[in-house]
Coordinates of C-alpha atoms in Angstrom, one line a residue:
M1 CA -13.5 29.8 12.1
K2 CA -17.2 30.4 11.4
H3 CA -17.4 33.1 14.1
I4 CA -14.5 35.1 12.5
I5 CA -15.0 34.9 8.8
I6 CA -17.9 36.8 7.3
L7 CA -19.0 35.3 4.0
V8 CA -20.7 37.4 1.3
Y9 CA -23.0 35.0 -0.4
F10 CA -24.1 35.7 -4.0
N11 CA -27.6 34.3 -4.1
I12 CA -28.7 34.7 -7.7
T13 CA -32.3 33.5 -6.9
L14 CA -32.9 36.4 -4.4
Y15 CA -31.2 39.3 -6.1
Q16 CA -33.3 42.3 -7.2
C17 CA -32.6 43.8 -10.6
K18 CA -33.2 47.4 -11.5
M19 CA -32.4 48.5 -15.0
D20 CA -31.7 52.2 -15.5
Y21 CA -32.3 52.5 -19.3
E22 CA -31.3 56.1 -19.4
R23 CA -27.9 55.4 -17.9
G24 CA -27.5 51.8 -19.3
K25 CA -26.5 50.4 -15.9
L26 CA -27.5 47.1 -14.2
Q27 CA -27.9 47.3 -10.4
L28 CA -27.7 44.1 -8.3
S29 CA -28.9 43.7 -4.7
R30 CA -27.8 40.6 -2.7
N31 CA -28.3 39.3 0.7
V32 CA -25.4 39.3 3.1
Y33 CA -24.9 36.4 5.5
N34 CA -22.5 35.5 8.2
Q35 CA -21.6 31.8 8.8
D36 CA -24.4 31.1 11.3
A37 CA -27.1 32.7 9.2
Y38 CA -25.9 30.8 6.1
D39 CA -25.9 27.5 7.9
R40 CA -29.5 28.1 9.2
T41 CA -30.8 29.1 5.7
Y42 CA -28.9 26.4 3.8
P43 CA -28.3 23.4 6.1
A44 CA -25.7 20.9 4.9
P45 CA -27.2 17.6 3.5
E46 CA -26.8 14.6 5.7
R47 CA -23.9 12.4 4.7
P48 CA -24.1 8.6 5.0
E49 CA -21.8 7.1 7.6
L50 CA -18.5 6.0 6.1
S51 CA -18.3 2.2 5.8
I52 CA -15.4 0.4 4.3
A53 CA -17.4 -2.7 3.9
R54 CA -20.2 -0.9 2.2
T55 CA -17.7 0.8 -0.2
I56 CA -16.0 -2.5 -1.1
K57 CA -19.4 -4.1 -1.6
K58 CA -20.5 -1.3 -3.9
K59 CA -17.3 -1.6 -5.9
C60 CA -17.6 -5.4 -6.3
T61 CA -21.1 -5.5 -7.6
C62 CA -19.8 -6.0 -11.1
T63 CA -21.2 -8.9 -13.2
T64 CA -19.3 -11.6 -15.1
A65 CA -20.0 -9.6 -18.3
D66 CA -18.4 -6.5 -16.8
V67 CA -15.3 -8.5 -15.8
L68 CA -15.1 -10.1 -19.3
R69 CA -15.5 -6.7 -21.0
T70 CA -12.7 -5.2 -18.9
I71 CA -10.4 -8.1 -19.8
L72 CA -11.2 -7.7 -23.5
T73 CA -10.2 -4.1 -23.4
Y74 CA -6.6 -5.3 -23.1
F75 CA -6.9 -7.1 -26.4
P76 CA -7.6 -4.5 -29.1
L77 CA -6.8 -7.1 -31.7
I78 CA -10.2 -8.7 -31.1
N79 CA -11.9 -5.5 -31.9
F80 CA -9.7 -4.9 -35.0
A81 CA -10.5 -8.5 -36.3
R82 CA -14.2 -8.1 -35.5
T83 CA -14.6 -4.8 -37.4
Y84 CA -12.1 -5.6 -40.1
K85 CA -13.2 -4.4 -43.6
L86 CA -11.5 -7.0 -45.8
K87 CA -11.8 -5.3 -49.2
E88 CA -10.9 -1.8 -47.8
Y89 CA -8.1 -2.7 -45.4
I90 CA -6.4 -5.9 -46.7
L91 CA -4.2 -4.3 -49.5
G92 CA -2.9 -1.5 -47.3
D93 CA -2.1 -3.8 -44.4
F94 CA -0.5 -6.4 -46.5
L95 CA 1.7 -4.0 -48.6
A96 CA 2.7 -2.0 -45.5
G97 CA 3.6 -5.1 -43.4
L98 CA 5.6 -6.8 -46.2
T99 CA 7.5 -3.6 -47.0
V100 CA 8.4 -2.9 -43.5
S101 CA 9.6 -6.5 -43.0
F102 CA 12.3 -5.7 -45.6
M103 CA 13.6 -3.0 -43.3
H104 CA 13.3 -5.2 -40.2
L105 CA 15.7 -7.9 -41.5
P106 CA 18.9 -5.7 -42.0
M107 CA 18.0 -3.6 -38.9
A108 CA 17.6 -6.7 -36.7
M109 CA 20.9 -8.2 -37.8
G110 CA 22.8 -4.9 -37.5
F111 CA 21.3 -3.9 -34.2
G112 CA 21.9 -7.4 -32.8
I113 CA 25.6 -6.9 -33.4
L114 CA 25.3 -3.3 -32.1
A115 CA 23.9 -4.6 -28.9
S116 CA 27.1 -6.6 -28.4
L117 CA 25.2 -9.8 -29.1
R118 CA 24.6 -11.9 -32.3
P119 CA 22.5 -11.2 -35.4
I120 CA 20.1 -13.9 -34.4
N121 CA 19.3 -12.1 -31.1
G122 CA 18.1 -9.1 -33.2
L123 CA 15.9 -11.4 -35.2
Y124 CA 14.4 -12.9 -32.0
S125 CA 13.8 -9.4 -30.6
T126 CA 12.0 -8.4 -33.8
F127 CA 9.8 -11.5 -34.2
F128 CA 8.4 -11.6 -30.7
S129 CA 7.9 -7.9 -30.1
V130 CA 6.1 -7.5 -33.5
L131 CA 3.8 -10.5 -32.7
V132 CA 3.0 -9.4 -29.1
Y133 CA 2.4 -5.7 -30.1
M134 CA -0.1 -6.9 -32.8
I135 CA -2.2 -8.4 -30.0
F136 CA -2.1 -5.6 -27.4
G137 CA -1.3 -2.4 -29.4
T138 CA -3.7 0.2 -30.6
S139 CA -1.7 2.1 -33.2
P140 CA -1.6 0.5 -36.7
H141 CA 1.5 2.5 -37.6
I142 CA 3.9 1.7 -34.7
S143 CA 6.6 -0.7 -35.7
I144 CA 7.9 -2.2 -32.5
G145 CA 11.2 -4.1 -32.9
T146 CA 14.9 -3.5 -32.7
N147 CA 15.9 0.1 -32.0
A148 CA 19.4 1.6 -32.2
V149 CA 19.1 3.5 -28.9
M150 CA 17.9 0.4 -27.1
A151 CA 20.8 -1.5 -28.7
V152 CA 23.4 1.0 -27.5
L153 CA 22.0 1.0 -23.9
T154 CA 22.0 -2.8 -24.0
T155 CA 25.6 -2.8 -25.1
T156 CA 26.5 -0.6 -22.0
V157 CA 24.8 -3.1 -19.6
V158 CA 25.9 -6.4 -21.1
D159 CA 29.5 -5.4 -21.6
R160 CA 29.7 -4.2 -18.0
E161 CA 28.2 -7.4 -16.7
A162 CA 30.5 -9.5 -18.9
D163 CA 33.5 -7.5 -17.5
T164 CA 32.3 -8.2 -14.0
F165 CA 31.9 -11.9 -14.7
T166 CA 35.4 -12.1 -16.2
A167 CA 36.9 -10.2 -13.2
A168 CA 35.2 -12.5 -10.8
R169 CA 36.6 -15.6 -12.6
Q170 CA 40.1 -14.2 -12.5
A171 CA 39.8 -13.2 -8.8
A172 CA 38.8 -16.8 -8.0
N173 CA 41.9 -18.0 -9.9
E174 CA 39.7 -19.8 -12.4
S175 CA 40.3 -20.1 -16.1
I176 CA 39.5 -17.1 -18.3
P177 CA 35.9 -17.5 -19.6
T178 CA 35.5 -18.5 -23.2
D179 CA 33.7 -16.4 -25.8
D180 CA 30.7 -18.7 -25.6
E181 CA 30.5 -18.3 -21.8
I182 CA 30.8 -14.5 -22.2
I183 CA 28.1 -14.3 -24.8
E184 CA 25.8 -16.4 -22.6
V185 CA 26.3 -13.9 -19.8
K186 CA 25.5 -11.1 -22.2
I187 CA 22.4 -12.8 -23.5
G188 CA 21.1 -13.6 -20.0
T189 CA 21.6 -10.0 -19.0
S190 CA 19.9 -8.6 -22.1
M191 CA 16.9 -10.9 -21.3
A192 CA 16.8 -9.6 -17.8
C193 CA 16.7 -6.0 -19.0
C194 CA 13.9 -6.9 -21.3
F195 CA 12.0 -8.6 -18.5
V196 CA 12.4 -5.8 -16.0
A197 CA 11.7 -3.0 -18.5
G198 CA 8.6 -4.9 -19.6
L199 CA 7.4 -5.2 -16.0
I200 CA 7.9 -1.5 -15.4
L201 CA 5.9 -0.6 -18.5
I202 CA 3.1 -3.1 -17.8
G203 CA 2.8 -1.7 -14.3
M204 CA 2.5 1.8 -15.6
G205 CA -0.2 0.7 -18.0
L206 CA -2.2 -1.1 -15.4
L207 CA -1.9 2.0 -13.1
K208 CA -3.2 4.2 -15.9
L209 CA -0.1 6.4 -15.9
G210 CA -0.3 7.2 -19.6
V211 CA -1.0 10.8 -18.7
I212 CA 2.7 11.3 -17.9
T213 CA 3.5 11.1 -21.6
T214 CA 2.1 14.6 -21.8
Y215 CA 5.0 16.0 -19.8
L216 CA 7.9 14.5 -21.7
S217 CA 10.3 17.3 -22.6
V218 CA 10.8 17.5 -26.4
S219 CA 14.2 19.2 -25.8
F220 CA 15.4 16.5 -23.5
V221 CA 14.4 13.7 -25.9
G222 CA 15.9 15.6 -28.8
G223 CA 19.2 16.2 -27.2
F224 CA 19.5 12.7 -25.9
T225 CA 18.5 10.9 -29.1
T226 CA 21.0 13.0 -31.1
A227 CA 23.7 12.0 -28.6
A228 CA 22.6 8.4 -28.8
A229 CA 22.9 8.6 -32.6
I230 CA 26.6 9.8 -32.2
H231 CA 27.3 6.8 -29.9
I232 CA 25.6 4.5 -32.4
A233 CA 27.4 5.8 -35.4
S234 CA 30.7 5.9 -33.5
S235 CA 30.4 2.3 -32.4
Q236 CA 30.4 1.2 -36.1
V237 CA 33.4 3.3 -37.1
P238 CA 35.9 0.6 -36.1
R239 CA 34.0 -2.0 -38.2
V240 CA 34.3 0.4 -41.2
F241 CA 38.1 0.5 -40.7
G242 CA 38.2 -3.2 -39.9
I243 CA 39.9 -2.5 -36.6
K244 CA 39.2 -4.2 -33.3
V245 CA 39.2 -1.7 -30.5
Q246 CA 39.1 -2.1 -26.8
M247 CA 35.6 -1.9 -25.2
F248 CA 35.4 1.0 -22.7
A249 CA 32.7 1.7 -20.1
G250 CA 31.9 4.6 -17.9
A251 CA 32.6 8.3 -18.2
G252 CA 34.4 9.4 -21.4
K253 CA 34.2 6.0 -23.1
L254 CA 33.5 7.5 -26.5
V255 CA 36.6 9.8 -26.3
R256 CA 38.7 6.8 -25.1
M257 CA 37.4 4.6 -27.9
Y258 CA 38.5 7.2 -30.6
I259 CA 41.9 7.5 -28.9
D260 CA 42.3 3.7 -29.1
L261 CA 41.0 3.7 -32.7
F262 CA 43.5 6.3 -34.0
S263 CA 46.4 4.6 -32.1
K264 CA 45.6 1.5 -34.2
I265 CA 44.9 3.2 -37.5
A266 CA 47.8 1.4 -39.2
Q267 CA 45.8 -1.8 -38.9
T268 CA 43.1 -0.5 -41.2
N269 CA 41.7 -3.0 -43.8
A270 CA 41.4 -1.1 -47.0
T271 CA 38.9 -3.6 -48.4
E272 CA 36.4 -3.0 -45.6
I273 CA 36.7 0.8 -46.0
I274 CA 35.9 0.5 -49.7
I275 CA 32.9 -1.8 -49.0
A276 CA 31.5 0.5 -46.4
L277 CA 32.0 3.7 -48.5
L278 CA 30.3 2.1 -51.6
C279 CA 27.4 1.0 -49.4
M280 CA 27.0 4.4 -47.8
I281 CA 27.1 6.2 -51.1
T282 CA 24.5 3.8 -52.6
L283 CA 22.2 4.1 -49.6
L284 CA 22.3 7.9 -49.6
L285 CA 21.7 8.2 -53.3
V286 CA 18.7 5.9 -53.3
K287 CA 17.2 7.3 -50.1
I288 CA 17.6 11.0 -51.0
C289 CA 17.4 11.0 -54.8
I290 CA 14.7 8.4 -55.2
N291 CA 12.7 7.5 -52.1
E292 CA 12.5 11.0 -50.7
R293 CA 12.2 12.9 -54.0
F294 CA 9.5 10.7 -55.5
K295 CA 7.8 9.5 -52.3
D296 CA 4.4 11.0 -53.4
K297 CA 4.5 9.1 -56.7
M298 CA 5.7 5.7 -55.5
K299 CA 3.5 3.1 -53.9
M300 CA 6.4 1.8 -51.9
P301 CA 9.9 3.0 -51.4
V302 CA 12.8 1.1 -52.8
P303 CA 14.0 -1.4 -50.1
I304 CA 17.6 -0.3 -50.6
D305 CA 18.7 -1.6 -47.2
L306 CA 17.6 -5.2 -48.1
I307 CA 19.1 -4.9 -51.6
V308 CA 22.4 -3.7 -50.3
V309 CA 22.6 -6.5 -47.6
T310 CA 21.6 -9.2 -50.2
L311 CA 24.1 -8.0 -52.9
G312 CA 26.8 -7.6 -50.3
T313 CA 26.3 -11.1 -49.1
I314 CA 26.3 -12.6 -52.6
I315 CA 29.4 -10.8 -53.7
S316 CA 31.2 -11.6 -50.5
H317 CA 30.3 -15.3 -50.8
F318 CA 31.4 -15.8 -54.4
A319 CA 34.5 -13.5 -54.1
N320 CA 35.4 -15.3 -50.8
F321 CA 36.0 -11.9 -49.0
K322 CA 36.7 -13.6 -45.7
E323 CA 39.6 -15.7 -46.9
V324 CA 41.0 -13.5 -49.6
F325 CA 40.7 -10.0 -48.1
D326 CA 40.3 -10.9 -44.4
V327 CA 36.9 -9.3 -44.3
K328 CA 34.9 -9.9 -41.1
V329 CA 31.5 -11.5 -41.8
A330 CA 28.4 -12.3 -39.8
G331 CA 29.3 -16.0 -39.5
E332 CA 27.0 -18.9 -38.6
I333 CA 23.4 -17.9 -37.9
P334 CA 21.5 -20.6 -36.0
T335 CA 18.4 -22.1 -37.7
G336 CA 15.1 -22.0 -35.8
F337 CA 14.4 -20.7 -32.3
T338 CA 16.3 -21.3 -29.2
S339 CA 14.4 -22.8 -26.3
P340 CA 12.9 -20.1 -24.0
G341 CA 15.0 -19.5 -20.9
L342 CA 14.9 -17.5 -17.6
P343 CA 16.4 -14.1 -17.5
R344 CA 19.7 -13.7 -15.6
L345 CA 18.4 -11.9 -12.5
Q346 CA 21.2 -12.7 -10.1
N347 CA 22.8 -9.2 -10.3
V348 CA 19.5 -7.3 -11.2
G349 CA 20.4 -4.7 -8.7
S350 CA 23.4 -3.6 -10.7
F351 CA 21.4 -2.8 -13.8
A352 CA 17.9 -2.1 -12.5
S353 CA 18.4 1.6 -13.0
D354 CA 19.5 0.9 -16.6
A355 CA 16.4 -1.2 -17.2
F356 CA 14.3 1.7 -15.9
V357 CA 16.0 4.1 -18.3
M358 CA 15.3 1.7 -21.1
A359 CA 11.7 1.5 -20.2
V360 CA 11.3 5.3 -20.1
L361 CA 13.1 5.8 -23.4
S362 CA 11.2 3.0 -25.1
L363 CA 8.0 4.7 -23.9
A364 CA 9.2 8.2 -24.9
M365 CA 10.2 7.2 -28.4
S366 CA 7.3 4.9 -29.1
I367 CA 4.4 7.0 -27.8
S368 CA 5.7 10.2 -29.5
M369 CA 5.6 8.4 -32.9
A370 CA 2.2 6.9 -32.1
K371 CA 0.7 10.3 -31.3
L372 CA 2.3 11.8 -34.4
C373 CA 0.7 9.2 -36.6
A374 CA -2.6 9.4 -34.7
N375 CA -2.8 13.1 -35.3
K376 CA -1.9 12.7 -39.0
H377 CA -4.4 10.0 -39.8
G378 CA -7.1 10.7 -37.2
I379 CA -6.9 7.2 -35.7
P380 CA -7.2 7.4 -31.9
I381 CA -4.8 5.5 -29.6
D382 CA -5.1 4.6 -26.0
D383 CA -2.1 5.9 -24.0
N384 CA -2.5 3.4 -21.2
Q385 CA -3.0 0.5 -23.5
E386 CA 0.0 1.5 -25.5
L387 CA 2.1 1.4 -22.2
F388 CA 0.7 -2.1 -21.6
A389 CA 1.5 -3.2 -25.2
Y390 CA 5.1 -1.9 -25.0
G391 CA 5.6 -3.6 -21.7
A392 CA 4.1 -6.9 -22.9
S393 CA 6.3 -6.9 -26.0
N394 CA 9.4 -6.5 -23.8
F395 CA 8.2 -8.9 -21.1
V396 CA 7.5 -11.8 -23.4
S397 CA 10.7 -11.2 -25.4
G398 CA 12.7 -11.4 -22.2
F399 CA 12.2 -15.2 -22.2
F400 CA 13.4 -15.6 -25.8
H401 CA 17.0 -14.4 -25.9
S402 CA 16.1 -10.9 -26.9
F403 CA 17.1 -7.3 -25.9
P404 CA 14.7 -4.4 -25.1
S405 CA 12.7 -3.1 -28.1
A406 CA 11.0 0.1 -29.1
T407 CA 9.7 1.7 -32.3
A408 CA 12.0 2.8 -35.0
P409 CA 11.0 6.1 -36.8
P410 CA 11.9 4.9 -40.4
R411 CA 9.8 1.7 -40.1
T412 CA 6.9 3.6 -38.5
M413 CA 6.9 6.2 -41.3
I414 CA 6.8 3.4 -43.8
L415 CA 3.6 2.0 -42.2
S416 CA 2.1 5.5 -42.1
T417 CA 3.0 6.3 -45.7
L418 CA 1.7 3.0 -47.1
G419 CA -1.6 3.4 -45.3
A420 CA -1.7 0.6 -42.7
R421 CA -5.2 0.4 -41.2
T422 CA -4.9 -2.0 -38.3
T423 CA -2.2 -3.8 -36.3
L424 CA -2.9 -6.9 -38.4
N425 CA -0.3 -5.5 -40.8
A426 CA 2.1 -7.3 -38.5
I427 CA 1.0 -10.7 -39.9
P428 CA 3.1 -10.5 -43.2
T429 CA 6.0 -9.0 -41.2
S430 CA 5.9 -11.9 -38.6
V431 CA 5.7 -14.5 -41.4
F432 CA 8.7 -13.0 -43.2
I433 CA 10.8 -12.9 -40.0
L434 CA 9.7 -16.4 -39.2
L435 CA 10.9 -17.7 -42.6
V436 CA 14.2 -15.8 -42.0
N437 CA 14.7 -17.5 -38.6
L438 CA 13.8 -20.9 -40.0
V439 CA 15.4 -20.9 -43.4
I440 CA 16.6 -17.6 -44.9
G441 CA 19.0 -16.7 -42.1
Q442 CA 21.6 -19.2 -43.3
L443 CA 21.9 -17.3 -46.5
F444 CA 23.5 -14.3 -44.8
V445 CA 26.5 -16.2 -43.3
S446 CA 28.9 -14.4 -45.6
L447 CA 27.5 -10.9 -45.0
P448 CA 30.4 -8.4 -44.3
L449 CA 30.0 -6.6 -41.0
S450 CA 31.2 -3.4 -42.8
V451 CA 27.9 -3.5 -44.8
L452 CA 25.9 -3.6 -41.6
A453 CA 28.1 -0.9 -40.2
A454 CA 27.5 1.4 -43.2
M455 CA 23.7 0.7 -43.0
I456 CA 23.5 1.6 -39.3
I457 CA 25.5 4.8 -39.8
I458 CA 23.3 6.0 -42.6
S459 CA 20.2 5.1 -40.6
M460 CA 21.3 7.7 -38.0
R461 CA 21.2 10.5 -40.6
D462 CA 17.8 11.9 -39.5
L463 CA 18.7 11.9 -35.8
L464 CA 22.1 13.5 -36.4
L465 CA 20.4 16.2 -38.5
Q466 CA 18.5 17.3 -35.4
Y467 CA 21.5 19.6 -34.8
R468 CA 20.0 21.8 -37.5
N469 CA 17.1 22.6 -35.1
L470 CA 19.3 24.4 -32.6
P471 CA 19.0 27.9 -34.1
S472 CA 15.2 27.7 -34.2
I473 CA 15.1 26.3 -30.6
W474 CA 17.3 29.2 -29.5
K475 CA 14.9 31.8 -31.1
I476 CA 11.8 30.1 -29.6
N477 CA 12.8 29.3 -26.1
K478 CA 16.3 29.8 -24.5
Y479 CA 15.5 27.4 -21.6
D480 CA 14.7 24.6 -24.1
F481 CA 18.0 25.3 -25.9
V482 CA 19.9 25.0 -22.6
I483 CA 18.2 21.7 -21.8
W484 CA 19.0 20.3 -25.3
V485 CA 22.6 21.4 -25.3
V486 CA 23.4 20.2 -21.7
T487 CA 21.7 16.8 -22.3
N488 CA 23.5 16.3 -25.6
S489 CA 26.9 17.5 -24.5
V490 CA 27.0 15.4 -21.3
S491 CA 25.7 12.3 -23.1
V492 CA 28.3 12.6 -25.8
L493 CA 31.4 13.6 -23.8
V494 CA 30.6 11.6 -20.6
D495 CA 28.1 8.8 -21.2
L496 CA 24.4 8.3 -21.9
N497 CA 23.5 7.5 -18.3
Y498 CA 25.1 10.7 -17.1
G499 CA 23.3 12.6 -19.9
I500 CA 19.9 11.5 -18.6
I501 CA 20.8 12.6 -15.1
A502 CA 22.1 15.9 -16.3
G503 CA 19.1 16.5 -18.6
V504 CA 16.6 15.8 -15.9
G505 CA 18.5 17.8 -13.4
I506 CA 18.8 20.9 -15.6
S507 CA 15.1 20.6 -16.5
I508 CA 14.1 20.7 -12.8
F509 CA 16.5 23.5 -12.1
L510 CA 15.2 25.7 -14.9
V511 CA 11.6 25.0 -13.8
I512 CA 12.4 26.2 -10.3
F513 CA 14.5 29.1 -11.7
R514 CA 11.7 30.3 -14.0
D515 CA 9.1 30.2 -11.1

């Protein structure tokens, strides 16, 4: 190779400069070398002999202090506590944490039902994920807990596993499983999803893969989350009408659900529709006309979700809605915490891909909100540590009858608006949820499910309004528009899992096509 290629070497230490001031030109003269002449003039430095033992020894010369320092980097809470400015931070952290806890309660109960589990499972998911993120997280504004998209994905998995369990019992000519047996299978499966998704995120954090968050497609996430909002809102429509519809799984399940709903429309409970409509109107009026309009003048928004849930429970209890009007209510809510258990990993192969999708979406939604708040407030976050924190929150929750968690934009924006300064704002939130689990939860036994359905539907408003972005996306980038529409359409008309595959596939195709 060196006898064929002639290298022209630009040696800036040997060149001769001549400036022709009349012509304004700079003339450079450089030496010309071939490979042999260059090697003689500039011999390569001697390299030490490669030794694996020497390399390992060099890498392992760290001291105990270095090891301890590395371990402590995974516990940002210690640094927050050590540098905490009590007079400056305490009011913002306490007020933000207490306010967001008022949103956690109705969301946890509603999303627990949305996940095809029980309200108490939503409360467990909230408590443990909030507590663990406080220890490992770096963003003071991220509100980890129940999330509508995670709840919908959980529903898909647990219903499928419950159907498989029921079919296996019938094939073995055994008795049809009871509701308690089915809910145990669902809870065990949701715990397994939590466990696996947590392991995936922890592994990504330990491997320092936070850089991949830079490449998440905004169009893909936008199209998918909007489709998920349609699935979430649609799942609550039967509760608004007071109709029990058949649970469908697989391609076209949303279309089949609406066909089944309209075939049973004569079974509509007028009382439940009235309750849901009154709640939705109240929520919209307060959120739009008060909280959004006067957000700059208010120290904290009106906790209208908590107010509606509380008033709905009180009215339902004293008017005896369940007996008089046949209104479906939340029912018995266990007091305290269930003993930790092992996730149901027997059939992990059948939902491992679902758990991976949950991990990726939890990462995408959470890190995007974390970066948004970090840019807004100038508070740095560590991408890799955030991955570890999301994973730890799900991993630990996986032993406590929970389902996968992620941040929720409404709660995160509350923490951002109210000026949370550290992750210690989770202390008042955790205390409030603890009291709910130990004492207050029993007070919501008479809560109509149509109230929770109305609250969940209204909470999807911002995601559904993302359809308004389509004209601007079309003007800015036609390829992003195609990714958004394809992901959204397949997710809505077929299923969310197929939407993810279609979105990733069209993204890769367009990258190749553009190149």
